[in-house]
């Protein structure tokens, strides 16, 4: 049996699909007309979904960029010399020597030390002045 070329077979298949769609057109027209009031809602939902997807993609790219930057320039964990906070000052305005790397992890600060009183416990208590 003679088999026509691929392009010829695809053209015949396209013509058959066009005939099927033309026959189904009246039923689809009724469905389309009944769906017209919902088009703005679908359009708005699609726009919001696209916006959220774009934001998620942008966030994923930013996280990946942070990982690359972190691998090239490792983050410093110690507190900069110029950074002072209210907790670092005494009552007369002097700045205390702050030589810890992470809040509450001073060398030798165990659970029973007085330094552990500065570690947040999750409970809200009045600050002593």
GROMACS .gro file of N, CA and C in nm, residues 12-68:
model
  171
   12UNK      N    1  -0.440   1.625   0.582
   12UNK     CA    2  -0.568   1.553   0.580
   12UNK      C    3  -0.624   1.544   0.722
   13UNK      N    4  -0.539   1.518   0.819
   13UNK     CA    5  -0.584   1.514   0.959
   13UNK      C    6  -0.634   1.649   1.006
   14UNK      N    7  -0.569   1.756   0.964
   14UNK     CA    8  -0.613   1.891   0.999
   14UNK      C    9  -0.749   1.922   0.938
   15UNK      N   10  -0.771   1.879   0.815
   15UNK     CA   11  -0.900   1.901   0.749
   15UNK      C   12  -1.010   1.823   0.822
   16UNK      N   13  -0.982   1.701   0.862
   16UNK     CA   14  -1.081   1.621   0.935
   16UNK      C   15  -1.113   1.686   1.069
   17UNK      N   16  -1.014   1.740   1.136
   17UNK     CA   17  -1.037   1.808   1.264
   17UNK      C   18  -1.121   1.933   1.243
   18UNK      N   19  -1.096   2.006   1.136
   18UNK     CA   20  -1.175   2.126   1.106
   18UNK      C   21  -1.321   2.091   1.082
   19UNK      N   22  -1.346   1.980   1.011
   19UNK     CA   23  -1.485   1.937   0.988
   19UNK      C   24  -1.551   1.899   1.120
   20UNK      N   25  -1.480   1.826   1.207
   20UNK     CA   26  -1.537   1.789   1.338
   20UNK      C   27  -1.569   1.912   1.421
   21UNK      N   28  -1.479   2.010   1.422
   21UNK     CA   29  -1.502   2.132   1.499
   21UNK      C   30  -1.618   2.213   1.443
   22UNK      N   31  -1.635   2.212   1.309
   22UNK     CA   32  -1.746   2.285   1.247
   22UNK      C   33  -1.879   2.221   1.284
   23UNK      N   34  -1.884   2.090   1.288
   23UNK     CA   35  -2.006   2.019   1.327
   23UNK      C   36  -2.040   2.048   1.472
   24UNK      N   37  -1.941   2.057   1.557
   24UNK     CA   38  -1.963   2.081   1.700
   24UNK      C   39  -1.979   2.229   1.732
   25UNK      N   40  -1.969   2.317   1.633
   25UNK     CA   41  -1.973   2.461   1.657
   25UNK      C   42  -2.101   2.512   1.721
   26UNK      N   43  -2.220   2.468   1.677
   26UNK     CA   44  -2.341   2.519   1.743
   26UNK      C   45  -2.346   2.488   1.893
   27UNK      N   46  -2.308   2.371   1.933
   27UNK     CA   47  -2.309   2.336   2.076
   27UNK      C   48  -2.203   2.418   2.150
   28UNK      N   49  -2.089   2.437   2.089
   28UNK     CA   50  -1.984   2.515   2.153
   28UNK      C   51  -2.022   2.662   2.162
   29UNK      N   52  -2.099   2.712   2.064
   29UNK     CA   53  -2.143   2.852   2.068
   29UNK      C   54  -2.234   2.876   2.187
   30UNK      N   55  -2.323   2.781   2.217
   30UNK     CA   56  -2.411   2.794   2.333
   30UNK      C   57  -2.329   2.794   2.461
   31UNK      N   58  -2.231   2.706   2.470
   31UNK     CA   59  -2.144   2.701   2.588
   31UNK      C   60  -2.067   2.833   2.603
   32UNK      N   61  -2.019   2.886   2.492
   32UNK     CA   62  -1.941   3.010   2.495
   32UNK      C   63  -2.026   3.128   2.540
   33UNK      N   64  -2.148   3.134   2.487
   33UNK     CA   65  -2.237   3.244   2.525
   33UNK      C   66  -2.272   3.238   2.673
   34UNK      N   67  -2.293   3.118   2.725
   34UNK     CA   68  -2.326   3.106   2.867
   34UNK      C   69  -2.203   3.133   2.955
   35UNK      N   70  -2.083   3.123   2.899
   35UNK     CA   71  -1.961   3.146   2.977
   35UNK      C   72  -1.915   3.290   2.973
   36UNK      N   73  -1.978   3.375   2.892
   36UNK     CA   74  -1.934   3.515   2.878
   36UNK      C   75  -1.934   3.590   3.011
   37UNK      N   76  -2.037   3.577   3.097
   37UNK     CA   77  -2.031   3.652   3.224
   37UNK      C   78  -1.913   3.614   3.313
   38UNK      N   79  -1.862   3.493   3.298
   38UNK     CA   80  -1.750   3.449   3.383
   38UNK      C   81  -1.613   3.486   3.330
   39UNK      N   82  -1.607   3.546   3.212
   39UNK     CA   83  -1.478   3.578   3.151
   39UNK      C   84  -1.398   3.679   3.234
   40UNK      N   85  -1.459   3.788   3.284
   40UNK     CA   86  -1.379   3.879   3.366
   40UNK      C   87  -1.321   3.814   3.492
   41UNK      N   88  -1.398   3.723   3.552
   41UNK     CA   89  -1.349   3.655   3.672
   41UNK      C   90  -1.232   3.564   3.636
   42UNK      N   91  -1.247   3.490   3.526
   42UNK     CA   92  -1.138   3.403   3.482
   42UNK      C   93  -1.014   3.484   3.445
   43UNK      N   94  -1.037   3.597   3.379
   43UNK     CA   95  -0.925   3.682   3.340
   43UNK      C   96  -0.853   3.738   3.463
   44UNK      N   97  -0.931   3.788   3.559
   44UNK     CA   98  -0.871   3.841   3.681
   44UNK      C   99  -0.797   3.732   3.758
   45UNK      N  100  -0.857   3.615   3.768
   45UNK     CA  101  -0.790   3.504   3.836
   45UNK      C  102  -0.660   3.464   3.768
   46UNK      N  103  -0.663   3.464   3.635
   46UNK     CA  104  -0.542   3.432   3.559
   46UNK      C  105  -0.433   3.535   3.579
   47UNK      N  106  -0.473   3.662   3.584
   47UNK     CA  107  -0.374   3.769   3.607
   47UNK      C  108  -0.312   3.758   3.746
   48UNK      N  109  -0.397   3.733   3.846
   48UNK     CA  110  -0.344   3.719   3.983
   48UNK      C  111  -0.252   3.598   3.992
   49UNK      N  112  -0.293   3.489   3.929
   49UNK     CA  113  -0.210   3.369   3.931
   49UNK      C  114  -0.076   3.395   3.863
   50UNK      N  115  -0.078   3.466   3.751
   50UNK     CA  116   0.047   3.499   3.681
   50UNK      C  117   0.136   3.589   3.766
   51UNK      N  118   0.073   3.686   3.834
   51UNK     CA  119   0.149   3.777   3.920
   51UNK      C  120   0.215   3.700   4.035
   52UNK      N  121   0.139   3.610   4.099
   52UNK     CA  122   0.194   3.533   4.210
   52UNK      C  123   0.304   3.439   4.162
   53UNK      N  124   0.283   3.379   4.045
   53UNK     CA  125   0.385   3.290   3.990
   53UNK      C  126   0.513   3.367   3.957
   54UNK      N  127   0.499   3.487   3.901
   54UNK     CA  128   0.616   3.568   3.870
   54UNK      C  129   0.689   3.609   3.998
   55UNK      N  130   0.613   3.643   4.103
   55UNK     CA  131   0.675   3.677   4.231
   55UNK      C  132   0.749   3.559   4.291
   56UNK      N  133   0.690   3.440   4.279
   56UNK     CA  134   0.755   3.320   4.332
   56UNK      C  135   0.883   3.290   4.254
   57UNK      N  136   0.878   3.305   4.124
   57UNK     CA  137   0.996   3.283   4.041
   57UNK      C  138   1.106   3.383   4.076
   58UNK      N  139   1.067   3.509   4.095
   58UNK     CA  140   1.165   3.612   4.132
   58UNK      C  141   1.227   3.580   4.268
   59UNK      N  142   1.146   3.535   4.363
   59UNK     CA  143   1.198   3.499   4.495
   59UNK      C  144   1.293   3.381   4.485
   60UNK      N  145   1.257   3.280   4.405
   60UNK     CA  146   1.347   3.165   4.386
   60UNK      C  147   1.480   3.208   4.327
   61UNK      N  148   1.476   3.299   4.231
   61UNK     CA  149   1.601   3.348   4.172
   61UNK      C  150   1.684   3.427   4.273
   62UNK      N  151   1.616   3.506   4.357
   62UNK     CA  152   1.688   3.583   4.459
   62UNK      C  153   1.753   3.489   4.561
   63UNK      N  154   1.684   3.382   4.600
   63UNK     CA  155   1.741   3.285   4.694
   63UNK      C  156   1.863   3.218   4.632
   64UNK      N  157   1.851   3.182   4.505
   64UNK     CA  158   1.966   3.121   4.436
   64UNK      C  159   2.083   3.219   4.429
   65UNK      N  160   2.052   3.347   4.403
   65UNK     CA  161   2.157   3.449   4.400
   65UNK      C  162   2.222   3.466   4.536
   66UNK      N  163   2.141   3.461   4.645
   66UNK     CA  164   2.196   3.470   4.779
   66UNK      C  165   2.291   3.354   4.807
   67UNK      N  166   2.256   3.235   4.760
   67UNK     CA  167   2.344   3.119   4.781
   67UNK      C  168   2.477   3.137   4.708
   68UNK      N  169   2.470   3.190   4.585
   68UNK     CA  170   2.593   3.212   4.509
   68UNK      C  171   2.678   3.318   4.577
   0.00000   0.00000   0.00000
